[in-house]
Short mmCIF file of N, CA and C in Angstrom, two decimals:
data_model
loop_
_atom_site.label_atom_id
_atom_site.label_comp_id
_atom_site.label_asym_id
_atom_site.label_seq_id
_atom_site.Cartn_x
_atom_site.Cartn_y
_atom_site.Cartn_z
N UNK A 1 8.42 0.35 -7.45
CA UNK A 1 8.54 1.74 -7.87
C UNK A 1 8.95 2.59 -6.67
N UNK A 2 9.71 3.53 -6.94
CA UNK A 2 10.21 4.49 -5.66
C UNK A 2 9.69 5.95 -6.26
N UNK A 3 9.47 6.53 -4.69
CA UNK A 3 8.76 7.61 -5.11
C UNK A 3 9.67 8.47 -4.48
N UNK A 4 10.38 9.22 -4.43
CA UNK A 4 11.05 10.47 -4.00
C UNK A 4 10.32 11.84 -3.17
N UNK A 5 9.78 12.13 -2.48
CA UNK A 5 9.21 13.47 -2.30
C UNK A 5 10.25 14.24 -1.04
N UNK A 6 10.31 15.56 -1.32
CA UNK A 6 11.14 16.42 -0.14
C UNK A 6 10.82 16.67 0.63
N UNK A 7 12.09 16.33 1.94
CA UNK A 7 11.53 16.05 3.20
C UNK A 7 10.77 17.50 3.35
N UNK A 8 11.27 18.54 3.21
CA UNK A 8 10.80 19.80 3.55
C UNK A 8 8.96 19.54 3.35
N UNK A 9 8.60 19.16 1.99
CA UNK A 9 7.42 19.20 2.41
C UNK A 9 7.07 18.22 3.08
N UNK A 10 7.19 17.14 2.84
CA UNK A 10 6.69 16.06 4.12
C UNK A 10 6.48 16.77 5.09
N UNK A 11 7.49 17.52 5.62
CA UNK A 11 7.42 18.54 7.03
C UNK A 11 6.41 19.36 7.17
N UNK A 12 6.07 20.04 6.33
CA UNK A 12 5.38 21.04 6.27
C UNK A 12 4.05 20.12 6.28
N UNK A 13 3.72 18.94 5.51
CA UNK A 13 2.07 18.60 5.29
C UNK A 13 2.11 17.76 6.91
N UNK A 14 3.29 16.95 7.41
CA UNK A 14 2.87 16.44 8.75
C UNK A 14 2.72 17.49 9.41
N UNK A 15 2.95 18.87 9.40
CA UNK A 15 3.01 19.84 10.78
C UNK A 15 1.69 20.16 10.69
N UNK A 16 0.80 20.32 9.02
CA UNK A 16 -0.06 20.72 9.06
C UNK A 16 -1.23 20.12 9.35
N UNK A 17 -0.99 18.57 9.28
CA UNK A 17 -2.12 17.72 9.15
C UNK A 17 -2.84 17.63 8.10
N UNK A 18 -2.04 17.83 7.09
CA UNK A 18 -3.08 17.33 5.76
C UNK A 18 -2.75 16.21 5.65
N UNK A 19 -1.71 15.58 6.04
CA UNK A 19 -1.32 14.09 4.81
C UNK A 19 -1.92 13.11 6.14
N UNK A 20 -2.74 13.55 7.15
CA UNK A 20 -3.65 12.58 7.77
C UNK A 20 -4.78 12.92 7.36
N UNK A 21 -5.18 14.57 7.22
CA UNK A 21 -6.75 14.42 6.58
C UNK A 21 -6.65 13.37 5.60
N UNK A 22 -6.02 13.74 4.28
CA UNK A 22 -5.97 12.62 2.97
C UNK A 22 -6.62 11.58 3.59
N UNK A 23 -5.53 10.91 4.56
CA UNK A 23 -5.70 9.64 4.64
C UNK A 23 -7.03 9.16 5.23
N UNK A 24 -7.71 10.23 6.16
CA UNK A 24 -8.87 9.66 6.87
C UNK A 24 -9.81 10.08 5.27
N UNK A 25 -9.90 10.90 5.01
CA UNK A 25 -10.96 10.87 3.76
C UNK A 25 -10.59 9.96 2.73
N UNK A 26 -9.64 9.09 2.66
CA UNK A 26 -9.36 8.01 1.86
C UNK A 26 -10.26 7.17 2.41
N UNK A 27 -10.05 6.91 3.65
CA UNK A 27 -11.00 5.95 4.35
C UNK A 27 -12.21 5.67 4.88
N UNK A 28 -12.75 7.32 4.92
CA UNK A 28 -13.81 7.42 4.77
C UNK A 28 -14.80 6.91 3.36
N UNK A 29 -14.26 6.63 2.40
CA UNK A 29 -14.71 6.32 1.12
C UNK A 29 -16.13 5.09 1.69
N UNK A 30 -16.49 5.10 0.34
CA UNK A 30 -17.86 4.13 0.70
C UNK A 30 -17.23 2.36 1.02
N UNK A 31 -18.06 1.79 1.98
CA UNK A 31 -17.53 0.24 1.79
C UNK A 31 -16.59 -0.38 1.11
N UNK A 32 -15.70 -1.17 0.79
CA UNK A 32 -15.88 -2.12 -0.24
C UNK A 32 -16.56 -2.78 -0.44
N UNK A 33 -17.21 -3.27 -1.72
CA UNK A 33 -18.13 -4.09 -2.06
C UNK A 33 -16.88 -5.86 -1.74
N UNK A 34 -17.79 -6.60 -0.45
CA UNK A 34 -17.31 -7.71 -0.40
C UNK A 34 -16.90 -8.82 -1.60
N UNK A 35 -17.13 -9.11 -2.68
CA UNK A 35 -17.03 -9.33 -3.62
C UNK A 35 -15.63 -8.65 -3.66
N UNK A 36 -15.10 -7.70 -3.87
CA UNK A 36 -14.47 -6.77 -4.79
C UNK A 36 -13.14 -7.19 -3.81
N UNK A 37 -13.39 -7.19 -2.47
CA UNK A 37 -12.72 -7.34 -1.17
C UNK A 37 -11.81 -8.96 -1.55
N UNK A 38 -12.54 -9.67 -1.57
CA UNK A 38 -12.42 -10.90 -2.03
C UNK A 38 -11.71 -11.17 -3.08
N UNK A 39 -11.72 -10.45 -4.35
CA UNK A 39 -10.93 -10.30 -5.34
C UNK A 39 -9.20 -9.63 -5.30
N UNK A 40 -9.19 -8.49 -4.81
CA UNK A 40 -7.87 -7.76 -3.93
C UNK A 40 -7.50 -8.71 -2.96
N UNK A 41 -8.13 -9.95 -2.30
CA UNK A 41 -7.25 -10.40 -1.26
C UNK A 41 -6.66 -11.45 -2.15
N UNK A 42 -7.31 -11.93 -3.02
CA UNK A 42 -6.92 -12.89 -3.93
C UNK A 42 -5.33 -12.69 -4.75
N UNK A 43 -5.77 -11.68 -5.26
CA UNK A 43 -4.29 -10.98 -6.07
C UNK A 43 -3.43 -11.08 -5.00
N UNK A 44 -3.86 -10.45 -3.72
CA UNK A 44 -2.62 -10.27 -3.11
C UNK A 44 -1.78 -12.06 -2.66
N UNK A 45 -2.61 -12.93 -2.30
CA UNK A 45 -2.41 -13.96 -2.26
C UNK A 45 -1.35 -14.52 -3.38
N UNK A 46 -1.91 -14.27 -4.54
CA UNK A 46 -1.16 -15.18 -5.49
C UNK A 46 0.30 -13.92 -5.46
N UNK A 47 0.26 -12.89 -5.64
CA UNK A 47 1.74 -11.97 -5.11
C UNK A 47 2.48 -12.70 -4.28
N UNK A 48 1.88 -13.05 -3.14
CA UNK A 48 2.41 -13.18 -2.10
C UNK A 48 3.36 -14.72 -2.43
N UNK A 49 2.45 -15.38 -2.63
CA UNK A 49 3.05 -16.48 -3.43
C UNK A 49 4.10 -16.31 -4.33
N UNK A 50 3.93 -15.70 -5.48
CA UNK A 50 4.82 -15.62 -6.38
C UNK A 50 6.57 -14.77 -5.98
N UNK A 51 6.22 -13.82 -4.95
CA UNK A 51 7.37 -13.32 -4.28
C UNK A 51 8.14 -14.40 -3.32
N UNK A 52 7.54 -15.20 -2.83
CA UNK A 52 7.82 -16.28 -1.66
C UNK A 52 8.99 -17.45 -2.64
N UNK A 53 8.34 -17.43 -4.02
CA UNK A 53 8.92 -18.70 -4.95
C UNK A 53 9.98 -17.65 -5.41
N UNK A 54 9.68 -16.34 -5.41
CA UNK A 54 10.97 -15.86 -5.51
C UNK A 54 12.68 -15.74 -4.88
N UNK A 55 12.08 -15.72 -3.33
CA UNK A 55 12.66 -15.26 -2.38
C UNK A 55 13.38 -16.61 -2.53
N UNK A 56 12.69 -18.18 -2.35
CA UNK A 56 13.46 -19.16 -2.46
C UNK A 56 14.36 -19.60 -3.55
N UNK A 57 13.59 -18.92 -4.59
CA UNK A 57 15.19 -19.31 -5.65
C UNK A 57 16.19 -18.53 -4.99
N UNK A 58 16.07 -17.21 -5.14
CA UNK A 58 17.42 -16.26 -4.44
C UNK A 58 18.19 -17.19 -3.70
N UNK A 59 17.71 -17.71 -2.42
CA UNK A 59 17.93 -18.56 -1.20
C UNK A 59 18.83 -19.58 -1.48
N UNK A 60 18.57 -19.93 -2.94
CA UNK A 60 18.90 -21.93 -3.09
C UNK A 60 20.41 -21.05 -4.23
N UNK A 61 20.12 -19.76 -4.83
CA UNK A 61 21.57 -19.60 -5.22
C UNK A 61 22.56 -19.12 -4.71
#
């Protein structure tokens, strides 16, 4: 998915330092529950995989 936003504001939220607050209060959020951690690395795993079997068909045509 592509997201489009204008540079103008980009400009304006980096000059201001909001689009780092966001990000530190994103991260400030509570833990992940390890479990949950474990599950997201998983998905990403099998992605990762499934893009890789991608990349090699491309490759072999």
């Amino acid at each position: 998915m592509t997201c489009w936003i204008n540079t103008s504001i980009l400009h304006e939220l980096l000059k201001r330092g909001d689009l780092m607050n966001t990000r530190k209060e994103i991260q400030k959020g509570p833990p992940p529950d390890p479990a949950e951690k474990l599950k997201r690395i998983s998905k990403l795993q099998h992605k990762i995989e499934e893009l890789q079997r991608e990349l090699d068909r491309l490759q072999k045509e």
